[in-house]
Coordinates of C-alpha atoms in Angstrom, one line a residue:
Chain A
X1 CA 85.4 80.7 111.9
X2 CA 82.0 79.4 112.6
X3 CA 81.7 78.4 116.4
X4 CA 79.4 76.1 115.9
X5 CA 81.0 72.7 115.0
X6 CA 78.0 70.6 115.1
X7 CA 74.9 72.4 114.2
X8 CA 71.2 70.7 114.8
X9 CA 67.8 71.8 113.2
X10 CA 66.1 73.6 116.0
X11 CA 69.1 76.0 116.9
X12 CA 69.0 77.2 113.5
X13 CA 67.0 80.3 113.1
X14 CA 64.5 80.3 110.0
X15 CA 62.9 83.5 110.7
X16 CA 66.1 84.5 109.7
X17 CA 65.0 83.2 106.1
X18 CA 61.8 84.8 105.9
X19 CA 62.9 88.0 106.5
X20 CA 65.8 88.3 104.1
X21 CA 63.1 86.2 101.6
X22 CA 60.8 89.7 101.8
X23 CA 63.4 92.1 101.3
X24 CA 63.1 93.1 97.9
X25 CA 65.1 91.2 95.1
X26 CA 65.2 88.6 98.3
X27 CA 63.6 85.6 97.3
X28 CA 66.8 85.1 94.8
X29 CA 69.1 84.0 97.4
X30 CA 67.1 80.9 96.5
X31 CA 68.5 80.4 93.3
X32 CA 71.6 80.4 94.7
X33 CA 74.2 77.6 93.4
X34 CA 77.0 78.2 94.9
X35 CA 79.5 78.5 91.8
X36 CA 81.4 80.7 94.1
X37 CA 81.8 83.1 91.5
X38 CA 81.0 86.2 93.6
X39 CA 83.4 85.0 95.9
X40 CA 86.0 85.2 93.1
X41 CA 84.7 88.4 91.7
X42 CA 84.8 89.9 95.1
X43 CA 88.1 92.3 95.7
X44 CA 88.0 92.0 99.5
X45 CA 87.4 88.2 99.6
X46 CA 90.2 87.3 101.1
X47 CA 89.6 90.1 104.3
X48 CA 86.3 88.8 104.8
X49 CA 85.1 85.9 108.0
X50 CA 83.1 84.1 105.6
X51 CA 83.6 84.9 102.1
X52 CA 80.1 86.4 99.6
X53 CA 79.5 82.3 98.6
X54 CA 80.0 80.9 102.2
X55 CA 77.5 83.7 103.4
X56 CA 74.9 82.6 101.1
X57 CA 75.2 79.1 102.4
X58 CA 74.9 80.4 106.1
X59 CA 71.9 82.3 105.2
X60 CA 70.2 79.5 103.8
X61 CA 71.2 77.2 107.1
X62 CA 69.9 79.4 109.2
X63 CA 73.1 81.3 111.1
X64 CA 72.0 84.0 111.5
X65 CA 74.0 85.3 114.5
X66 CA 77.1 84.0 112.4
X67 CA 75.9 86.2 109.6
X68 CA 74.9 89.3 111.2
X69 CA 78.2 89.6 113.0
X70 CA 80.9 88.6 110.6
X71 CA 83.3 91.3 109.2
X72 CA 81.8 90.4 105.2
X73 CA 79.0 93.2 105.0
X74 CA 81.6 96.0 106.2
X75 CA 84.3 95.3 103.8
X76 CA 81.6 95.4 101.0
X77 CA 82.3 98.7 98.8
X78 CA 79.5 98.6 97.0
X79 CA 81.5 97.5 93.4
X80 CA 78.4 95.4 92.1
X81 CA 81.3 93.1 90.5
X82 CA 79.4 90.3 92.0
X83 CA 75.9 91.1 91.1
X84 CA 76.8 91.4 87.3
X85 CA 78.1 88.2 87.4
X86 CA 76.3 86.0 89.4
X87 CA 74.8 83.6 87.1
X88 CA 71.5 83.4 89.1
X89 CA 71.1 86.8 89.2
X90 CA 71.1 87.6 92.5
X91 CA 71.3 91.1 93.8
X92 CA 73.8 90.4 96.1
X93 CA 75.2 93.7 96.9
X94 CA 71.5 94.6 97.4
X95 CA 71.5 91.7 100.4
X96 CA 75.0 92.8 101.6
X97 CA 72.9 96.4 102.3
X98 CA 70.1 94.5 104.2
X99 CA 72.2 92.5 105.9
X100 CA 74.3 96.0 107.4
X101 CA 70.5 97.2 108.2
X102 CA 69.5 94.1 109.9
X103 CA 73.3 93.8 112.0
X104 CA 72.7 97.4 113.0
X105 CA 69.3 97.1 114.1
X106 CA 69.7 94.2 116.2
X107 CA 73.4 95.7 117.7
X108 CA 75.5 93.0 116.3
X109 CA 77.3 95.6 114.0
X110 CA 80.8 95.6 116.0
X111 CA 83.0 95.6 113.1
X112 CA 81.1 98.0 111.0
X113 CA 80.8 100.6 114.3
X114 CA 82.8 103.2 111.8
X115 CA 80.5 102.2 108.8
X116 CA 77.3 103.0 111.2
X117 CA 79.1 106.0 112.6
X118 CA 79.7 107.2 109.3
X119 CA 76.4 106.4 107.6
X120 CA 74.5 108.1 110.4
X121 CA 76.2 111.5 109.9
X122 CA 76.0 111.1 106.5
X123 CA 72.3 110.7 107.0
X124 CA 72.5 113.8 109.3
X125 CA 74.1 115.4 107.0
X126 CA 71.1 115.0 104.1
X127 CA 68.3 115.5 106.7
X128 CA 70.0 118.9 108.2
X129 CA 70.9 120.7 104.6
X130 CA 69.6 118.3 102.3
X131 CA 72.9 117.9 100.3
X132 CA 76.3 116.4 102.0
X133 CA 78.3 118.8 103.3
X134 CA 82.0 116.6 103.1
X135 CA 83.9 119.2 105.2
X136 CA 81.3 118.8 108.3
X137 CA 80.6 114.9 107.2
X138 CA 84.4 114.5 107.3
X139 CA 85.1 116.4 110.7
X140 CA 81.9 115.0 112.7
X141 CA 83.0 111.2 111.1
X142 CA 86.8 111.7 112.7
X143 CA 85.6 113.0 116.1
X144 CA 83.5 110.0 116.8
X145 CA 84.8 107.5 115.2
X146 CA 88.8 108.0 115.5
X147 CA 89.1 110.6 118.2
X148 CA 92.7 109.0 118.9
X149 CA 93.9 109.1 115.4
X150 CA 92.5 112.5 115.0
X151 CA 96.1 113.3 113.2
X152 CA 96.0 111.2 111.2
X153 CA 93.9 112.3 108.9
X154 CA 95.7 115.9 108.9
X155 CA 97.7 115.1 105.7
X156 CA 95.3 114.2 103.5
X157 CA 93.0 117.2 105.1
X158 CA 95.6 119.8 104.4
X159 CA 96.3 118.2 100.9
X160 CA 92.7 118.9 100.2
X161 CA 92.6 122.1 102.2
X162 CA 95.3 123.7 99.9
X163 CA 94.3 123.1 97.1
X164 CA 90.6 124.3 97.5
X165 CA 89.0 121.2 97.8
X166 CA 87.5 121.9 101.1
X167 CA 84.9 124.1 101.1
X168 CA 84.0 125.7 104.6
X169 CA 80.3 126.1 103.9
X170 CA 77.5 123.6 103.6
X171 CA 75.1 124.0 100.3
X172 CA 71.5 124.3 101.2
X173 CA 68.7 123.2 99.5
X174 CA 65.9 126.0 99.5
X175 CA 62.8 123.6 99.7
X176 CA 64.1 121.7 102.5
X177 CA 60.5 121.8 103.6
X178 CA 59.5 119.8 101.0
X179 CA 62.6 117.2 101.0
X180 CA 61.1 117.0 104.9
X181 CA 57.8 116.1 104.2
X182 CA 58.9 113.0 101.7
X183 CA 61.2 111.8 104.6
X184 CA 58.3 111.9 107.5
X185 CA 56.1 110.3 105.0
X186 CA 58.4 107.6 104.8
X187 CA 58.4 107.2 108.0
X188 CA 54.7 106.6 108.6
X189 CA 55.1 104.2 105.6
X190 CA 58.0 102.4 107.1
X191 CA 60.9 100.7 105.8
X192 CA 60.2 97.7 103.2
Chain B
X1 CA 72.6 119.5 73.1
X2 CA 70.2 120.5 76.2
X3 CA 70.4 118.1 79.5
X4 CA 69.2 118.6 83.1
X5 CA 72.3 118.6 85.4
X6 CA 72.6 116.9 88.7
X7 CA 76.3 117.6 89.9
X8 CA 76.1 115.6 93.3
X9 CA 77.6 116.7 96.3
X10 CA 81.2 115.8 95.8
X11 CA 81.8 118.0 92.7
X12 CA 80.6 121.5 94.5
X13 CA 83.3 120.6 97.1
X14 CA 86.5 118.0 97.0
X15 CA 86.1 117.5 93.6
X16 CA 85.1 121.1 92.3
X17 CA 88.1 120.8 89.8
X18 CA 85.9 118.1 87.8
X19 CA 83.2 121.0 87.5
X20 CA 85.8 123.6 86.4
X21 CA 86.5 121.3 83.9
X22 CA 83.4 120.3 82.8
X23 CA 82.3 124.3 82.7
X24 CA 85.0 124.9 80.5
X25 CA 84.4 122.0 78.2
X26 CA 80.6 121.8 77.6
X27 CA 80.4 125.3 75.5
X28 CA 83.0 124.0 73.1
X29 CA 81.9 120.7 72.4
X30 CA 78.6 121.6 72.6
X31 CA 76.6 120.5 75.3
X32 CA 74.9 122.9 77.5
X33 CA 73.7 121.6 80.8
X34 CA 71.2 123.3 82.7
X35 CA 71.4 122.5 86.9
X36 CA 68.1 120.9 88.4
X37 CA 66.8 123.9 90.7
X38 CA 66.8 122.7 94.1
X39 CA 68.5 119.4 93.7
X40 CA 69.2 117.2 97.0
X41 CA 71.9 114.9 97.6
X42 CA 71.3 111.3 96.1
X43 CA 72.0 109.1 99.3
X44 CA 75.2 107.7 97.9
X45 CA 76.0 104.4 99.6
X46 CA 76.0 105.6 102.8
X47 CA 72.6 106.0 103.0
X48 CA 71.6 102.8 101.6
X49 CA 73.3 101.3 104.5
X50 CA 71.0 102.7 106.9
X51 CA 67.7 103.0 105.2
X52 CA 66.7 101.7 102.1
X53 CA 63.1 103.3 101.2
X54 CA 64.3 106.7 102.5
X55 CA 67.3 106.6 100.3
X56 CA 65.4 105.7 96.9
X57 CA 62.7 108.6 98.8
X58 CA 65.0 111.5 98.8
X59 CA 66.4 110.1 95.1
X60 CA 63.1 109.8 94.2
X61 CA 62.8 113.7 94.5
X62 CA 65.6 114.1 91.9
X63 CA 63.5 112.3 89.1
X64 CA 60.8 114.2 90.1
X65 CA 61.8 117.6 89.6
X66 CA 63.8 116.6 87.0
X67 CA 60.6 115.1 84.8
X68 CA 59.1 118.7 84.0
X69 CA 61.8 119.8 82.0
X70 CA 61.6 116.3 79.4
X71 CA 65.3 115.9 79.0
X72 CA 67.8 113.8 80.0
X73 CA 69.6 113.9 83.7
X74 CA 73.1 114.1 83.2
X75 CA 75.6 113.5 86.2
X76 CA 79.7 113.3 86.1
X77 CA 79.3 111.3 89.3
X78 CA 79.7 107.7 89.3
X79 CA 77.7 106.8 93.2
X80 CA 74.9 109.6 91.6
X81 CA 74.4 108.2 88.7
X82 CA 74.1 104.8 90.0
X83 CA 71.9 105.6 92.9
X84 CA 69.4 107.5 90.8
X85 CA 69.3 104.9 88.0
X86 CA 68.7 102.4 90.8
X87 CA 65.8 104.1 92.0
X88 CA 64.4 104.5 88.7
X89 CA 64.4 100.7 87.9
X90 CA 63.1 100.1 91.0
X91 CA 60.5 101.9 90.9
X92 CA 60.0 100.1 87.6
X93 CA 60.8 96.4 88.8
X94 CA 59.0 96.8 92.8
X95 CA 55.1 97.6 91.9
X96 CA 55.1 98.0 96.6
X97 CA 58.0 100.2 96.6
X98 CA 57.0 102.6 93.6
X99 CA 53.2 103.0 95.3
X100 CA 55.3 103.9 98.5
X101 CA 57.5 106.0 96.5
X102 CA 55.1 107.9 95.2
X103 CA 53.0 108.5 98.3
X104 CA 55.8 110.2 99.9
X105 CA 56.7 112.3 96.8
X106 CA 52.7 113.5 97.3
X107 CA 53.6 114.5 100.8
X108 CA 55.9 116.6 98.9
X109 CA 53.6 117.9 96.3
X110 CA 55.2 116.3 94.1
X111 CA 54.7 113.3 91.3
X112 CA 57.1 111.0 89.5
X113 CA 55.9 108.7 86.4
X114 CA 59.1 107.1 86.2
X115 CA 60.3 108.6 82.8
X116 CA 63.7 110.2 83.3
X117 CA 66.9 108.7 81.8
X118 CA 69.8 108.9 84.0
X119 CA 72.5 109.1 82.2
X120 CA 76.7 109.9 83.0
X121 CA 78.4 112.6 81.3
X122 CA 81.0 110.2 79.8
X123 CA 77.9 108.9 78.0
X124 CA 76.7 111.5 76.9
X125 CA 80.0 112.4 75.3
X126 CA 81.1 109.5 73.7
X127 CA 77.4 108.5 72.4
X128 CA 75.8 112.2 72.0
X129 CA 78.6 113.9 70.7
X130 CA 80.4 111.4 69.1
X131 CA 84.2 110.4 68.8
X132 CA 84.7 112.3 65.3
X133 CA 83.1 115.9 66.7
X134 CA 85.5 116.1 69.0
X135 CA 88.2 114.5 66.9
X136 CA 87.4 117.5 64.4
X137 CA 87.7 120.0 67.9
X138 CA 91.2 119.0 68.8
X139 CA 93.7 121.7 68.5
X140 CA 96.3 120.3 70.5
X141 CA 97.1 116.6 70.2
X142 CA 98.4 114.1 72.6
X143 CA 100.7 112.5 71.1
X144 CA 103.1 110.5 73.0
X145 CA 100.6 110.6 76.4
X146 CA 100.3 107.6 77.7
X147 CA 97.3 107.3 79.3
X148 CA 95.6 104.1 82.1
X149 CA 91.4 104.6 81.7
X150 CA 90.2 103.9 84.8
X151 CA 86.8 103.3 85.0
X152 CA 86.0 101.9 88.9
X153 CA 82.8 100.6 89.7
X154 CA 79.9 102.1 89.4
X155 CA 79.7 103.8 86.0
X156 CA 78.9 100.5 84.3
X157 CA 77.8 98.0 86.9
X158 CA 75.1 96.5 87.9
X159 CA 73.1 97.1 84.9
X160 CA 73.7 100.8 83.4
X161 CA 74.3 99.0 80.0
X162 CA 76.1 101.7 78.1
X163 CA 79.7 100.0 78.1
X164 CA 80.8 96.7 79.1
X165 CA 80.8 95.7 83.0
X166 CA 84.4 93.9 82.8
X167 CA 85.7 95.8 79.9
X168 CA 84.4 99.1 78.6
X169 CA 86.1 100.9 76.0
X170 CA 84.3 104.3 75.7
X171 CA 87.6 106.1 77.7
X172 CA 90.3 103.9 75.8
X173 CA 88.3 105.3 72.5
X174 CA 88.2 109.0 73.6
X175 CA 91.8 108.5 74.5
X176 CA 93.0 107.6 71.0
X177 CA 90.7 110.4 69.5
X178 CA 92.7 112.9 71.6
X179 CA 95.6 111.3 70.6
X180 CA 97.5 110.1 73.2
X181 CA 97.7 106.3 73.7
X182 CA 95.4 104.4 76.1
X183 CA 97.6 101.4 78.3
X184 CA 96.7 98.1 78.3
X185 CA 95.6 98.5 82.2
X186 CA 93.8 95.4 83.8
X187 CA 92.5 96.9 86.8
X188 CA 90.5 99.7 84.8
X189 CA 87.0 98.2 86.9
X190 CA 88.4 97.1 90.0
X191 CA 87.4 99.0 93.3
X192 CA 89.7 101.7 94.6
X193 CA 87.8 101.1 98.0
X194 CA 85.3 104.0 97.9
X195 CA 84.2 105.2 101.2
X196 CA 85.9 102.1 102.7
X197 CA 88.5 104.9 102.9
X198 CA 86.7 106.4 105.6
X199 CA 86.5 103.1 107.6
X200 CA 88.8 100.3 106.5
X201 CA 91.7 102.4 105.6
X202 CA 94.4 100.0 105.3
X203 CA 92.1 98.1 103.0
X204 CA 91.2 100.4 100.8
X205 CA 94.8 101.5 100.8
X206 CA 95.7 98.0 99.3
X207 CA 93.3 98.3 96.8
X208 CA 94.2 101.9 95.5
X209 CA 98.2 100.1 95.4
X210 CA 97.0 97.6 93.2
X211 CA 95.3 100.2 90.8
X212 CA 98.4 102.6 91.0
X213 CA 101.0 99.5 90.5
X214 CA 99.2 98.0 87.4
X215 CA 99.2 101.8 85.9
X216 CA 103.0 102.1 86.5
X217 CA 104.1 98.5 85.0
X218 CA 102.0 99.6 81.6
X219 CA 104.1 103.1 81.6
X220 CA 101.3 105.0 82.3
X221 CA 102.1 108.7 82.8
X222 CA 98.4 109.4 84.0
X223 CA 95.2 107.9 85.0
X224 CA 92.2 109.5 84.3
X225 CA 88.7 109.2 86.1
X226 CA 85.2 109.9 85.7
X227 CA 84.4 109.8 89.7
X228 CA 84.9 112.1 92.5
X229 CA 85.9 109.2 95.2
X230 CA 88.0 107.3 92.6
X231 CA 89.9 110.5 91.8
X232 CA 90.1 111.2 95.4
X233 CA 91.3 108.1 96.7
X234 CA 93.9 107.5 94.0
X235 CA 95.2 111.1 94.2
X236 CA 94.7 112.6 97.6
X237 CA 95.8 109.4 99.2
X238 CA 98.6 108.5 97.2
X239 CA 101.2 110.0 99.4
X240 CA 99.7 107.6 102.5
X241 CA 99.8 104.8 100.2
X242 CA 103.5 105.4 99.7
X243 CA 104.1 105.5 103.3
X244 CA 102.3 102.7 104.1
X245 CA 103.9 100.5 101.2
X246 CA 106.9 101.9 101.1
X247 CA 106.1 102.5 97.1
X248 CA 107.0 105.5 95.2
X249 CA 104.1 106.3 92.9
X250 CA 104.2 109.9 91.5
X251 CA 101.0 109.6 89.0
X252 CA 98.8 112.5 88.4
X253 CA 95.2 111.5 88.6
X254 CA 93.1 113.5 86.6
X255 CA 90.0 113.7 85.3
X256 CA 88.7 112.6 81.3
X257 CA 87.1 115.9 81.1
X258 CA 90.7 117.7 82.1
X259 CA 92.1 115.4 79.1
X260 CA 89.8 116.5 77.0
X261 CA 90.1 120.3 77.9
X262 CA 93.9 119.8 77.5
X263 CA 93.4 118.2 74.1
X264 CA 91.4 121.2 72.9
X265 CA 93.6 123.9 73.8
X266 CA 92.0 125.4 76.9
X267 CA 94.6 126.7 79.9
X268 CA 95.8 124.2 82.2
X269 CA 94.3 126.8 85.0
X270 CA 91.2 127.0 83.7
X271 CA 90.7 123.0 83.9
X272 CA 91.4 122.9 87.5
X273 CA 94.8 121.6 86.9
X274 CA 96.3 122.9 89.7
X275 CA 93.9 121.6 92.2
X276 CA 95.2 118.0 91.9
X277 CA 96.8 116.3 94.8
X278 CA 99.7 114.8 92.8
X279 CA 100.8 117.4 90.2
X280 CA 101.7 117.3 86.7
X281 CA 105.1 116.8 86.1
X282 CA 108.2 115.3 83.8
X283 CA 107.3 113.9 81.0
X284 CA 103.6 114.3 81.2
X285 CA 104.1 118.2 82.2
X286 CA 106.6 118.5 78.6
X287 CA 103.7 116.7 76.1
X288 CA 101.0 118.6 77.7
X289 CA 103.1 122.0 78.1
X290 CA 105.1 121.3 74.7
X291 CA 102.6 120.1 72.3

């Protein structure tokens, strides 16, 4: 639900425009029409605060708190069914991935705390061997982000376990130097 | 056929039975596929979600190493071969992010002119090899298999271009060719959830029910794959779906390349059969043991 039952001009936040406008493939969101056929392409839809169409709307309006902090971005899996069909062609998946960046940035990622938790040790994961290791990404993801639930996950660990699928030690790369050196650059570049 | 490899994490570990498969395939149908020395992980989506120039970055070095040896990059995993043919038209599409690109690859020593074709290992069967090579390679035939293709997400969207987004046909057709019979099956691109496993469980849950339900109302006795996560989260988590749902879905999920290996005579053990989650069985386990 949006909290805000009467909305006027200067509470809106158009900053909030700009800087999805210069992420790349960003500028689309102005072509936007809202057919609403994302939203009906979308397989988590019906989970989601404000469905895919709805936050295209809010974007443009200027929510941005409303945006950043809704459930929508987390429940995105990445299936590109709305991107291929958008009309407009708008990268919309690519604008569900800025929109995690920006809610985790600016701490307004409450619902996706797993999704963060996860995507950090994945990251971990790349800069320590330079290939996932899913055993340790697995392990390091259930110990911070489920601690309670921890046994939970034991039948589908054992399923795997027994049947080989787990493998005890990471793969790393030999150049890890090198992989190193890309990823510092990139940090003096910084992010587009 | 010669191709540059890039396995992806997932199939060195939880889904290592894909890569027994795919080893035990290649020779006979002739394509050899030589790994990328020193390969990194691609980032998947995980990484995306976190940081979007250092994912393409770290792909980046992928399609570099990958550009001396003037072949084709061939990967069996869906999130791979998206993320890598992501980078590659965006470092076509973004003139700011491909000068960024390649000032970190220098950092590295190395270069990339953006001239690699990423391609999946589906496509290179189907389109390389062709349906009536291995037609002419099959020594045991399928006959009476029914079979759902499941193709998920990412091997034809956003804009791979090799099969259609909403319907593709490339498994249905390899299906036939082996001689078993592909199912009318709906839900052959909708999302199994992906890593929303990991975070949204009951979700992706839902979603994997819907994918396993359609596959039992069209009588399928399998569904095969052609991505680590999908195969994971329809097999591995089946059993919690079950619970959960109070369903009783017993449906091997396996992978095309295990099909295929069947189809040509190659041992069950040598195709990483027994490494599935939900085993063979009934009348699946007599066509494939019987014919």
């Amino acid at each position: 639900m949006l909290e805000k039952e009467v909305c006027y001009e200067a509470t809106l936040d158009h900053d909030f425009l700009d800087e999805i406008y210069s992420l790349p493939g960003g500028k689309e969101i102005k072509r936007c029409i809202q057919c609403g056929t994302c939203t009906g392409s979308c397989p988590q839809a019906c989970q989601m605060d404000h469905a895919p169409r709805k936050i295209f709307s809010l974007i443009r309006a200027g929510f941005r708190d409303e945006v950043l902090r809704s459930n929508t971005v987390w429940l995105c899996s990445s299936c590109y069914s709305c991107a291929v069909r958008c009309p407009k062609e708008i990268k919309i998946t690519d604008v569900m991935y800025a929109l995690k960046r920006l809610a985790i940035k600016e701490g307004k990622a409450k619902r996706g705390k797993k999704a963060t938790i996860l995507s950090r040790n994945f990251v971990g994961m790349v800069n320590k061997y330079g290939r996932n290791h899913e055993t340790e990404l697995m392990t390091r993801y259930i110990l911070a982000a489920e601690p309670f639930n921890l046994f939970s996950f034991v039948p589908q660990g054992m399923k795997l376990f027994v049947n080989g699928r787990l493998p005890v030690m990471p793969h790393k790369i030999r150049n890890l130097d090198q992989l190193r050196k890309i990823m510092e650059k990139v940090e003096e570049l910084g992010e587009i | 056929m010669k191709y540059t490899y890039y396995p992806g994490c997932s199939v060195k570990a939880t889904a290592n039975l894909y890569q027994e498969s795919i080893d035990a395939i290649a020779p006979v149908i002739g394509i050899e596929l030589e790994e990328l020395d020193d390969w990194n992980c691609c980032g998947a989506t995980a990484y995306m979600s976190v940081r979007e120039l250092m994912s393409f970055a770290i792909s980046a070095r992928n399609l570099a190493l990958a550009e001396k040896h003037h072949r084709d990059l061939v990967t069996p995993c869906s999130a791979c071969y998206l993320v890598l043919n992501k980078t590659n038209h965006y470092f076509e599409e973004y003139p700011d992010m491909r000068k960024k690109l390649g000032q970190a690859l220098e950092a590295g020593g190395l270069s990339y002119s953006g001239n690699i074709r990423v391609r999946h290992i589906l496509d290179v069967i189907v389109n390389d090899i062709g349906m009536e090579r291995i037609s002419s390679l099959v020594k045991k035939r399928l006959d009476g298999l029914k079979v759902a293709p499941y193709y998920g997400c990412q091997i034809v969207r956003p804009e791979m271009g090799f099969d259609d987004p909403d319907d593709p046909q490339s498994m249905d057709v390899l299906i036939e060719t082996l001689g078993a019979e592909a199912v009318k099956y709906s839900m052959k691109t909708k999302c199994c959830g992906a890593s929303l496993m990991g975070t949204e469980e009951k979700m992706a849950l839902k979603l994997c029910r819907e994918l396993l339900m359609d596959a039992e109302n069209n009588g399928a006795h399998c569904i095969i794959t052609l991505c680590p996560l999908c195969q994971m989260n329809l097999d591995i988590y089946q059993s919690k779906v079950n619970s959960l749902f109070k369903t009783k879905f017993n449906i091997p999920v396996i992978y095309f390349s295990q099909l295929i290996g069947l189809a040509l005579g190659i041992k069950s053990s040598e195709l990483g059969m027994k490494r599935l989650g939900v085993k063979v069985s009934g009348e699946m386990k007599r066509i494939i043991e019987g014919a």
